[in-house]
Coordinates of N, CA and C in Angstrom, one line a residue:
M926 N 0.8 -1.2 0.0 CA 0.0 0.0 0.0 C 0.9 1.2 0.0
L927 N 0.3 2.3 -0.5 CA 1.1 3.6 -0.7 C 0.2 4.7 -0.2
V928 N 0.7 5.5 0.8 CA -0.1 6.6 1.3 C 0.5 7.9 0.9
F929 N -0.2 8.8 0.2 CA 0.2 10.1 -0.2 C -0.5 11.2 0.6
Q930 N 0.3 12.1 1.2 CA -0.3 13.2 1.9 C -0.5 14.4 1.0
G931 N -1.1 15.5 1.6 CA -1.2 16.7 0.9 C 0.1 17.5 1.0
G932 N 0.1 18.6 0.2 CA 1.3 19.4 0.2 C 1.6 20.1 -1.1
G933 N 0.6 20.3 -1.9 CA 0.8 21.1 -3.1 C 1.9 20.6 -4.0
A934 N 2.9 21.5 -4.2 CA 4.0 21.2 -5.1 C 4.8 20.0 -4.7
L935 N 4.7 19.7 -3.3 CA 5.4 18.5 -2.9 C 4.9 17.2 -3.5
G936 N 3.8 17.3 -4.2 CA 3.3 16.1 -4.9 C 4.2 15.7 -6.0
A937 N 5.0 16.6 -6.5 CA 6.0 16.2 -7.5 C 7.0 15.2 -6.9
C938 N 7.3 15.4 -5.6 CA 8.2 14.5 -5.0 C 7.6 13.1 -4.8
Q939 N 6.3 13.1 -4.6 CA 5.6 11.8 -4.5 C 5.7 11.1 -5.8
A940 N 5.6 11.8 -6.9 CA 5.8 11.1 -8.2 C 7.2 10.5 -8.3
G941 N 8.2 11.1 -7.7 CA 9.5 10.6 -7.7 C 9.6 9.3 -6.8
V942 N 8.9 9.3 -5.7 CA 8.8 8.1 -4.9 C 8.2 6.9 -5.6
Y943 N 7.1 7.2 -6.4 CA 6.5 6.2 -7.1 C 7.4 5.7 -8.2
Q944 N 8.2 6.6 -8.9 CA 9.1 6.2 -9.9 C 10.2 5.2 -9.3
A945 N 10.7 5.5 -8.1 CA 11.7 4.7 -7.4 C 11.1 3.3 -7.2
L946 N 9.8 3.2 -6.7 CA 9.2 2.0 -6.4 C 9.1 1.2 -7.7
T947 N 8.6 1.8 -8.8 CA 8.5 1.2 -10.1 C 9.8 0.6 -10.6
E948 N 10.8 1.4 -10.5 CA 12.1 0.9 -10.9 C 12.6 -0.3 -10.1
A949 N 12.1 -0.4 -8.9 CA 12.5 -1.5 -8.0 C 11.5 -2.7 -8.2
G950 N 10.6 -2.6 -9.2 CA 9.7 -3.6 -9.5 C 8.5 -3.8 -8.5
I951 N 8.2 -2.7 -7.8 CA 7.2 -2.7 -6.8 C 6.0 -1.9 -7.2
E952 N 4.8 -2.6 -7.2 CA 3.5 -1.9 -7.6 C 2.6 -2.0 -6.4
P953 N 2.0 -0.9 -5.9 CA 1.1 -1.0 -4.7 C -0.2 -1.7 -5.1
D954 N -0.8 -2.4 -4.1 CA -2.1 -3.0 -4.3 C -3.2 -2.1 -3.8
W955 N -2.8 -1.0 -3.1 CA -3.8 -0.1 -2.5 C -3.1 1.3 -2.4
V956 N -3.7 2.4 -2.9 CA -3.2 3.7 -2.8 C -4.2 4.6 -2.0
I957 N -3.7 5.3 -1.0 CA -4.5 6.2 -0.2 C -4.0 7.6 -0.4
G958 N -4.8 8.6 -0.6 CA -4.3 9.9 -0.8 C -5.2 11.0 -0.3
T959 N -4.6 12.1 0.1 CA -5.4 13.4 0.5 C -4.8 14.5 -0.3
S960 N -5.7 15.4 -0.8 CA -5.3 16.6 -1.5 C -4.5 16.3 -2.7
I961 N -3.3 16.8 -2.9 CA -2.5 16.5 -4.1 C -2.1 15.0 -4.1
G962 N -2.1 14.4 -2.9 CA -1.9 13.0 -2.9 C -3.0 12.2 -3.5
A963 N -4.2 12.7 -3.3 CA -5.4 12.0 -3.9 C -5.3 12.1 -5.5
I964 N -4.8 13.3 -6.0 CA -4.7 13.5 -7.4 C -3.6 12.5 -7.9
N965 N -2.5 12.5 -7.3 CA -1.5 11.5 -7.7 C -2.0 10.1 -7.6
G966 N -2.6 9.8 -6.6 CA -3.2 8.4 -6.4 C -4.1 8.0 -7.5
T967 N -5.0 9.0 -7.9 CA -6.0 8.7 -8.9 C -5.3 8.5 -10.3
L968 N -4.2 9.3 -10.5 CA -3.5 9.1 -11.7 C -2.8 7.7 -11.8
I969 N -2.3 7.3 -10.7 CA -1.7 5.9 -10.6 C -2.7 4.8 -10.8
V970 N -3.7 4.8 -10.0 CA -4.7 3.7 -10.0 C -5.5 3.8 -11.3
G971 N -5.7 5.0 -11.8 CA -6.5 5.2 -13.0 C -5.8 4.9 -14.3
N972 N -4.7 4.2 -14.3 CA -4.0 3.8 -15.5 C -3.3 2.4 -15.2
K973 N -3.1 1.7 -16.3 CA -2.4 0.4 -16.2 C -1.0 0.6 -15.8
P974 N -0.4 -0.4 -15.1 CA 1.0 -0.2 -14.6 C 2.0 0.3 -15.5
G975 N 1.9 -0.1 -16.8 CA 2.9 0.3 -17.8 C 2.8 1.8 -18.2
Q976 N 1.6 2.4 -17.9 CA 1.3 3.8 -18.3 C 1.4 4.7 -17.1
R977 N 1.5 4.3 -15.9 CA 1.3 5.1 -14.7 C 2.4 6.2 -14.6
L978 N 3.6 5.8 -14.8 CA 4.7 6.8 -14.6 C 4.6 7.9 -15.7
A979 N 4.3 7.4 -16.9 CA 4.2 8.4 -18.0 C 3.0 9.4 -17.8
R980 N 1.9 8.9 -17.2 CA 0.8 9.8 -16.9 C 1.2 10.8 -15.8
L981 N 1.9 10.3 -14.8 CA 2.4 11.2 -13.7 C 3.3 12.3 -14.3
Q982 N 4.2 11.9 -15.1 CA 5.1 12.8 -15.7 C 4.4 13.8 -16.6
E983 N 3.4 13.4 -17.3 CA 2.6 14.2 -18.2 C 1.9 15.3 -17.3
F984 N 1.3 14.8 -16.3 CA 0.6 15.8 -15.4 C 1.5 16.8 -14.8
W985 N 2.6 16.4 -14.2 CA 3.5 17.4 -13.6 C 4.3 18.2 -14.7
G986 N 4.4 17.7 -15.9 CA 5.0 18.4 -16.9 C 4.1 19.6 -17.4
R987 N 2.8 19.3 -17.4 CA 1.9 20.4 -17.8 C 1.9 21.5 -16.8
L988 N 2.0 21.1 -15.5 CA 2.0 22.1 -14.4 C 3.2 23.0 -14.5
G989 N 4.3 22.4 -14.9 CA 5.6 23.1 -14.9 C 5.8 23.9 -16.2
H990 N 5.0 23.7 -17.2 CA 5.2 24.3 -18.5 C 4.9 25.8 -18.4
R991 N 5.8 26.6 -19.0 CA 5.6 28.1 -19.0 C 5.6 28.6 -20.5
D992 N 4.7 29.5 -20.8 CA 4.8 30.1 -22.2 C 5.8 31.2 -22.1
L993 N 5.9 31.9 -23.3 CA 6.9 33.0 -23.4 C 6.6 34.1 -22.3
F994 N 5.3 34.5 -22.1 CA 5.0 35.5 -21.2 C 5.5 35.1 -19.8
D995 N 5.2 33.8 -19.4 CA 5.6 33.3 -18.1 C 7.1 33.4 -17.9
Q996 N 7.8 33.0 -19.0 CA 9.3 32.9 -18.9 C 9.9 34.3 -18.7
I997 N 9.3 35.4 -19.3 CA 9.7 36.7 -19.1 C 9.7 37.1 -17.6
W998 N 8.7 36.6 -16.9 CA 8.5 36.9 -15.5 C 9.2 35.9 -14.6
S999 N 10.0 35.1 -15.2 CA 10.6 34.0 -14.4 C 11.7 34.6 -13.4
P1000 N 12.1 33.8 -12.4 CA 13.1 34.3 -11.4 C 14.4 34.7 -12.1
V1001 N 14.7 34.1 -13.3 CA 16.0 34.4 -13.9 C 16.1 35.9 -14.3
F1002 N 14.9 36.5 -14.6 CA 14.9 37.9 -15.1 C 14.5 38.8 -14.0
F1003 N 13.5 38.5 -13.2 CA 12.9 39.5 -12.2 C 12.9 39.0 -10.8
G1004 N 13.2 37.7 -10.5 CA 13.2 37.2 -9.2 C 11.9 36.5 -8.9
A1005 N 11.9 35.7 -7.8 CA 10.8 34.8 -7.4 C 9.5 35.6 -7.2
A1006 N 9.6 36.8 -6.7 CA 8.4 37.6 -6.4 C 7.6 37.8 -7.6
F1007 N 8.2 38.1 -8.7 CA 7.5 38.3 -10.0 C 6.9 37.0 -10.5
A1008 N 7.6 35.9 -10.3 CA 7.1 34.6 -10.8 C 5.9 34.2 -9.9
N1009 N 5.9 34.5 -8.6 CA 4.8 34.3 -7.8 C 3.6 35.1 -8.2
L1010 N 3.9 36.4 -8.5 CA 2.8 37.3 -8.9 C 2.2 36.8 -10.2
S1011 N 3.0 36.3 -11.1 CA 2.4 35.7 -12.4 C 1.5 34.6 -12.1
T1012 N 1.9 33.7 -11.2 CA 1.0 32.6 -10.8 C -0.3 33.1 -10.2
M1013 N -0.2 34.1 -9.3 CA -1.4 34.6 -8.6 C -2.4 35.2 -9.6
M1014 N -1.8 35.9 -10.6 CA -2.6 36.6 -11.6 C -3.2 35.7 -12.7
Q1015 N -2.4 34.7 -13.0 CA -2.8 33.8 -14.2 C -3.3 32.4 -13.8
G1016 N -2.8 31.9 -12.6 CA -3.1 30.5 -12.3 C -2.0 29.6 -12.8
V1017 N -2.3 28.3 -12.9 CA -1.3 27.3 -13.4 C -2.1 26.5 -14.5
A1018 N -1.5 26.6 -15.7 CA -2.1 25.9 -16.8 C -2.4 24.4 -16.5
G1019 N -3.5 23.9 -16.8 CA -3.9 22.5 -16.5 C -4.3 22.2 -15.1
F1020 N -4.3 23.3 -14.2 CA -4.7 23.0 -12.8 C -5.7 24.0 -12.4
F1021 N -5.4 25.3 -12.3 CA -6.4 26.3 -11.9 C -6.2 27.6 -12.6
Q1022 N -7.3 28.4 -12.7 CA -7.3 29.7 -13.3 C -8.0 30.7 -12.4
V1023 N -7.8 31.9 -12.7 CA -8.5 33.0 -11.9 C -10.0 32.9 -12.0
N1024 N -10.7 32.9 -10.9 CA -12.1 32.9 -10.9 C -12.6 34.3 -11.2
P1025 N -13.4 34.5 -12.3 CA -13.9 35.8 -12.7 C -14.8 36.4 -11.7
H1026 N -15.4 35.6 -10.8 CA -16.3 36.1 -9.7 C -15.5 36.7 -8.5
A1027 N -14.3 36.3 -8.4 CA -13.5 36.7 -7.2 C -13.4 38.3 -7.0
P1028 N -13.2 39.1 -8.0 CA -13.1 40.5 -7.8 C -14.4 41.2 -7.2
W1029 N -15.5 40.5 -7.2 CA -16.7 41.1 -6.6 C -16.7 41.1 -5.1
G1030 N -15.7 40.4 -4.5 CA -15.6 40.5 -3.0 C -16.1 39.3 -2.3
F1031 N -15.8 39.2 -1.0 CA -16.1 38.1 -0.2 C -17.6 37.9 0.1
Q1032 N -18.4 39.0 0.0 CA -19.8 38.9 0.3 C -20.7 38.6 -0.9
M1033 N -20.1 38.6 -2.1 CA -21.0 38.3 -3.2 C -21.5 36.9 -3.2
P1034 N -22.8 36.7 -3.2 CA -23.5 35.4 -3.1 C -23.3 34.6 -4.4
V1035 N -22.2 34.0 -4.7 CA -21.9 33.3 -5.9 C -22.2 31.8 -5.8
G1036 N -22.4 31.3 -4.6 CA -22.6 29.9 -4.4 C -21.3 29.2 -4.0
I1037 N -21.4 28.2 -3.3 CA -20.2 27.5 -2.7 C -19.3 26.9 -3.7
E1038 N -19.8 26.6 -4.9 CA -19.0 26.0 -5.9 C -18.2 27.1 -6.7
R1039 N -18.4 28.4 -6.4 CA -17.7 29.5 -7.1 C -17.0 30.4 -6.0
A1040 N -17.2 30.0 -4.8 CA -16.7 30.9 -3.7 C -15.2 30.6 -3.4
A1041 N -14.4 31.1 -4.3 CA -12.9 30.9 -4.2 C -12.2 31.9 -5.1
F1042 N -10.9 32.0 -4.8 CA -10.1 32.9 -5.6 C -9.9 32.3 -7.0
Y1043 N -9.9 31.0 -7.1 CA -9.6 30.4 -8.4 C -10.6 29.3 -8.8
S1044 N -10.6 29.0 -10.0 CA -11.5 27.9 -10.6 C -10.6 26.7 -10.9
T1045 N -11.1 25.5 -10.6 CA -10.3 24.3 -10.9 C -10.8 23.6 -12.1
D1046 N -11.5 24.3 -13.0 CA -12.0 23.7 -14.2 C -10.9 23.1 -15.1
P1047 N -9.7 23.8 -15.2 CA -8.6 23.2 -15.9 C -8.2 21.8 -15.4
L1048 N -8.2 21.7 -14.1 CA -7.8 20.4 -13.5 C -8.9 19.3 -13.9
K1049 N -10.1 19.7 -13.9 CA -11.2 18.7 -14.4 C -10.9 18.2 -15.8
R1050 N -10.5 19.1 -16.7 CA -10.2 18.7 -18.0 C -8.9 17.8 -18.1
T1051 N -7.9 18.2 -17.3 CA -6.7 17.5 -17.3 C -6.9 16.0 -16.8
L1052 N -7.6 15.9 -15.7 CA -7.8 14.5 -15.2 C -8.6 13.7 -16.2
A1053 N -9.6 14.3 -16.9 CA -10.4 13.6 -17.9 C -9.5 13.0 -19.0
E1054 N -8.5 13.8 -19.3 CA -7.6 13.4 -20.4 C -6.6 12.3 -20.0
L1055 N -6.2 12.3 -18.7 CA -5.1 11.5 -18.3 C -5.5 10.2 -17.5
I1056 N -6.8 10.1 -17.2 CA -7.2 9.0 -16.4 C -8.2 8.1 -17.1
D1057 N -8.0 6.8 -17.0 CA -9.0 5.8 -17.5 C -9.9 5.4 -16.4
F1058 N -11.0 6.0 -16.3 CA -11.9 5.8 -15.1 C -12.5 4.4 -15.1
K1059 N -12.6 3.7 -16.3 CA -13.0 2.3 -16.3 C -12.0 1.5 -15.6
H1060 N -10.7 1.7 -15.9 CA -9.6 1.0 -15.2 C -9.6 1.3 -13.8
L1061 N -9.8 2.6 -13.4 CA -9.8 3.0 -12.0 C -10.7 2.2 -11.2
N1062 N -11.9 1.9 -11.8 CA -13.0 1.2 -11.0 C -13.0 -0.3 -11.3
S1063 N -12.0 -0.8 -11.9 CA -11.9 -2.2 -12.2 C -11.5 -3.0 -11.0
K1064 N -11.1 -2.3 -9.9 CA -10.6 -2.9 -8.7 C -9.3 -3.7 -8.8
T1065 N -8.6 -3.4 -9.9 CA -7.3 -4.0 -10.1 C -6.4 -3.5 -8.9
T1066 N -6.4 -2.2 -8.6 CA -5.7 -1.6 -7.5 C -6.7 -0.8 -6.7
R1067 N -6.7 -0.9 -5.4 CA -7.7 -0.2 -4.6 C -7.2 1.3 -4.4
L1068 N -8.2 2.2 -4.5 CA -7.9 3.6 -4.3 C -8.8 4.2 -3.2
T1069 N -8.3 5.0 -2.3 CA -9.0 5.6 -1.2 C -8.6 7.1 -1.2
V1070 N -9.6 8.0 -1.3 CA -9.3 9.4 -1.2 C -10.2 10.1 -0.1
G1071 N -9.7 11.1 0.6 CA -10.4 11.7 1.7 C -10.8 13.1 1.4
A1072 N -12.0 13.5 1.8 CA -12.4 14.9 1.7 C -13.3 15.3 2.9
V1073 N -13.4 16.6 3.2 CA -14.2 17.0 4.4 C -15.5 17.6 3.9
N1074 N -16.6 17.1 4.5 CA -17.9 17.6 4.3 C -18.0 19.1 4.8
V1075 N -18.4 20.0 3.9 CA -18.4 21.4 4.2 C -19.5 21.7 5.3
R1076 N -20.6 21.0 5.2 CA -21.7 21.3 6.2 C -21.4 20.7 7.6
T1077 N -20.8 19.6 7.6 CA -20.6 18.9 8.9 C -19.2 19.0 9.5
G1078 N -18.2 19.3 8.6 CA -16.9 19.3 9.1 C -16.3 17.9 9.3
E1079 N -17.0 16.9 8.9 CA -16.6 15.5 9.1 C -15.8 15.0 7.8
M1080 N -14.8 14.1 8.1 CA -14.0 13.5 7.1 C -14.7 12.4 6.5
R1081 N -14.7 12.2 5.2 CA -15.2 11.1 4.5 C -14.2 10.5 3.5
Y1082 N -14.1 9.2 3.6 CA -13.1 8.5 2.7 C -13.9 7.8 1.6
F1083 N -13.6 8.1 0.3 CA -14.2 7.4 -0.8 C -13.3 6.3 -1.3
D1084 N -13.8 5.1 -1.5 CA -13.0 3.9 -1.7 C -13.6 3.1 -2.8
T1085 N -12.7 2.8 -3.8 CA -13.2 2.0 -4.9 C -13.6 0.6 -4.5
R1086 N -13.3 0.2 -3.3 CA -13.7 -1.1 -2.8 C -15.2 -1.1 -2.6
D1087 N -15.8 0.1 -2.3 CA -17.2 0.2 -1.9 C -18.0 1.0 -2.9
M1088 N -17.4 1.8 -3.8 CA -18.2 2.6 -4.7 C -17.4 2.9 -6.0
V1089 N -18.1 3.5 -6.9 CA -17.4 4.0 -8.2 C -16.9 5.4 -8.0
L1090 N -15.6 5.6 -8.3 CA -15.0 6.9 -8.1 C -14.8 7.6 -9.5
G1091 N -15.0 8.9 -9.4 CA -14.7 9.7 -10.6 C -13.8 10.8 -10.3
Q1092 N -13.6 11.7 -11.3 CA -12.6 12.8 -11.1 C -13.1 13.8 -10.0
E1093 N -14.4 13.8 -9.7 CA -14.9 14.7 -8.7 C -14.4 14.4 -7.3
H1094 N -14.1 13.1 -7.1 CA -13.7 12.6 -5.8 C -12.2 13.1 -5.5
A1095 N -11.4 13.0 -6.6 CA -10.0 13.5 -6.4 C -10.0 15.1 -6.3
M1096 N -10.9 15.7 -7.0 CA -10.9 17.2 -7.0 C -11.5 17.7 -5.7
A1097 N -12.4 16.9 -5.1 CA -13.0 17.3 -3.8 C -11.9 17.2 -2.7
S1098 N -11.1 16.2 -2.8 CA -10.0 15.9 -1.8 C -9.0 17.1 -1.9
G1099 N -8.8 17.7 -3.1 CA -7.9 18.8 -3.3 C -8.5 20.2 -3.3
A1100 N -9.7 20.3 -2.8 CA -10.4 21.6 -2.9 C -10.1 22.5 -1.7
L1101 N -8.9 23.0 -1.6 CA -8.4 23.7 -0.4 C -9.0 25.2 -0.5
P1102 N -9.8 25.6 0.5 CA -10.3 26.9 0.5 C -9.3 27.9 1.2
P1103 N -9.3 29.2 0.9 CA -10.2 29.9 0.0 C -9.7 29.9 -1.5
G1104 N -8.6 29.2 -1.7 CA -8.0 29.2 -3.1 C -8.9 28.5 -4.0
F1105 N -9.4 27.3 -3.7 CA -10.2 26.5 -4.6 C -11.6 26.3 -4.0
P1106 N -12.6 26.2 -4.9 CA -14.0 26.1 -4.4 C -14.3 24.6 -4.0
A1107 N -15.4 24.5 -3.2 CA -15.8 23.2 -2.9 C -16.3 22.4 -4.1
V1108 N -16.3 21.1 -4.0 CA -16.7 20.2 -5.1 C -17.8 19.3 -4.6
R1109 N -18.9 19.2 -5.3 CA -20.0 18.4 -4.9 C -19.8 16.9 -5.3
V1110 N -20.1 16.1 -4.3 CA -20.1 14.6 -4.5 C -21.4 14.1 -4.0
D1111 N -22.2 13.5 -4.9 CA -23.6 13.0 -4.5 C -24.4 14.1 -3.8
G1112 N -24.3 15.3 -4.4 CA -25.1 16.5 -3.9 C -24.5 17.2 -2.7
E1113 N -23.5 16.7 -2.1 CA -22.9 17.3 -0.9 C -21.6 18.0 -1.2
P1114 N -21.4 19.2 -0.7 CA -20.1 19.9 -1.0 C -19.0 19.5 -0.1
Y1115 N -17.8 19.3 -0.7 CA -16.6 18.8 0.1 C -15.4 19.8 -0.2
W1116 N -14.6 19.9 0.9 CA -13.3 20.6 0.8 C -12.2 19.6 1.0
D1117 N -11.0 20.2 0.8 CA -9.7 19.4 0.9 C -9.7 18.6 2.2
G1118 N -9.3 17.3 2.0 CA -9.2 16.3 3.1 C -8.1 16.7 4.1
G1119 N -7.1 17.5 3.6 CA -6.0 17.9 4.5 C -6.5 18.8 5.6
L1120 N -7.7 19.4 5.5 CA -8.2 20.2 6.6 C -8.4 19.3 7.9
Y1121 N -8.6 18.0 7.7 CA -8.9 17.1 8.8 C -7.7 16.2 9.0
S1122 N -7.2 15.6 8.0 CA -6.1 14.6 8.1 C -5.2 14.7 6.8
N1123 N -4.1 15.4 7.0 CA -3.3 15.6 5.8 C -2.4 14.4 5.5
T1124 N -2.2 13.5 6.5 CA -1.5 12.3 6.2 C -2.4 11.1 6.6
P1125 N -3.2 10.6 5.7 CA -4.3 9.7 6.1 C -3.9 8.3 6.4
V1126 N -2.8 8.1 7.2 CA -2.4 6.8 7.5 C -3.4 6.0 8.3
E1127 N -4.3 6.8 9.0 CA -5.3 6.1 9.9 C -6.2 5.2 9.0
V1128 N -6.3 5.5 7.7 CA -7.2 4.6 6.9 C -6.6 3.2 6.9
V1129 N -5.3 3.1 6.8 CA -4.6 1.8 6.8 C -4.8 1.1 8.2
L1130 N -4.6 1.9 9.3 CA -4.6 1.3 10.6 C -6.1 0.9 11.0
D1131 N -7.1 1.6 10.5 CA -8.5 1.4 10.8 C -9.2 0.4 9.9
D1132 N -8.5 0.0 8.8 CA -9.1 -0.9 7.8 C -9.5 -2.2 8.4
K1133 N -10.6 -2.7 7.9 CA -11.1 -4.0 8.4 C -11.3 -4.9 7.2
P1134 N -10.8 -6.2 7.3 CA -10.2 -6.8 8.4 C -8.7 -6.2 8.6
R1135 N -8.3 -6.1 9.9 CA -7.0 -5.6 10.2 C -5.9 -6.6 9.6
R1136 N -4.8 -6.0 9.2 CA -3.7 -6.8 8.8 C -2.4 -6.2 9.2
S1137 N -1.3 -7.0 9.4 CA -0.1 -6.5 9.8 C 0.5 -5.6 8.7
S1138 N 1.2 -4.5 9.1 CA 1.7 -3.5 8.1 C 3.1 -3.1 8.5
L1139 N 3.9 -3.0 7.5 CA 5.2 -2.3 7.7 C 5.2 -1.0 6.9
I1140 N 5.2 0.1 7.6 CA 5.0 1.4 7.1 C 6.3 2.2 7.0
F1141 N 6.6 2.7 5.8 CA 7.8 3.6 5.6 C 7.2 5.0 5.3
S1142 N 7.8 5.9 6.0 CA 7.4 7.3 5.8 C 8.6 8.0 5.1
V1143 N 8.3 8.6 3.9 CA 9.3 9.3 3.1 C 9.2 10.8 3.4
N1144 N 10.3 11.4 3.9 CA 10.3 12.8 4.2 C 10.4 13.6 3.0
M1145 N 9.5 14.5 2.7 CA 9.4 15.3 1.5 C 10.1 16.6 1.6
C1146 N 10.5 17.0 2.7 CA 11.2 18.3 2.9 C 12.1 18.3 4.0
Q1147 N 13.1 19.2 4.1 CA 14.1 19.3 5.1 C 13.4 19.7 6.4
P1148 N 13.5 18.8 7.5 CA 12.9 19.1 8.7 C 13.6 20.1 9.6
H1149 N 14.9 20.5 9.2 CA 15.6 21.4 9.9 C 16.1 22.6 9.0
G1150 N 16.1 23.8 9.5 CA 16.5 24.9 8.7 C 16.5 26.2 9.5
S1151 N 16.9 27.2 8.8 CA 17.0 28.5 9.5 C 15.6 29.1 9.7
E1152 N 15.5 30.0 10.7 CA 14.2 30.6 11.0 C 13.8 31.5 9.8
P1153 N 12.6 31.4 9.2 CA 12.2 32.2 8.1 C 12.0 33.7 8.4

């Protein structure tokens, strides 16, 4: 089994972890994910083993691609501040774009599915292109993703063992407010699962029937450093 936590851009490191496992001849029989981990997990389970790494690379390649205008504002020319400003003003191709309703202010009644600084419609299209949802739900590999119910604040885990999953489940798990809007699943609005459990290892520990597990935790960032 493989557990992916949330962490935005750190998800690219998760792709590297999966690559290392693949090169060692190891394929997980169960993938659990929250936030960007849910997106990576869906990309893995939603493709046949021989295509998984290529799909992950395609996904992260799209997010890292910059057009000429973006390159002009890159850190090489103007510094990181301008690169960050470019992302804030334009979004990230294939993932999110500026929500046209955002300039109206926090009190504008746009509805919970538009109440965010950005729209994740580009991510919806990207996942539709890169994921084979028939294979995802073939139960060849188990997938579990977590999201928080907006109304109740309770965590819910969506599992291919028990139900059919689609792109909305991965998107709901990564719907971190106020940047991204809530995503409806079965009529209920959900936010990012990391709000409740950013490292969903409890899914493994609470699974029934229980089974012995050897768990490796891969550190994605330096735990020691200077004071920011």
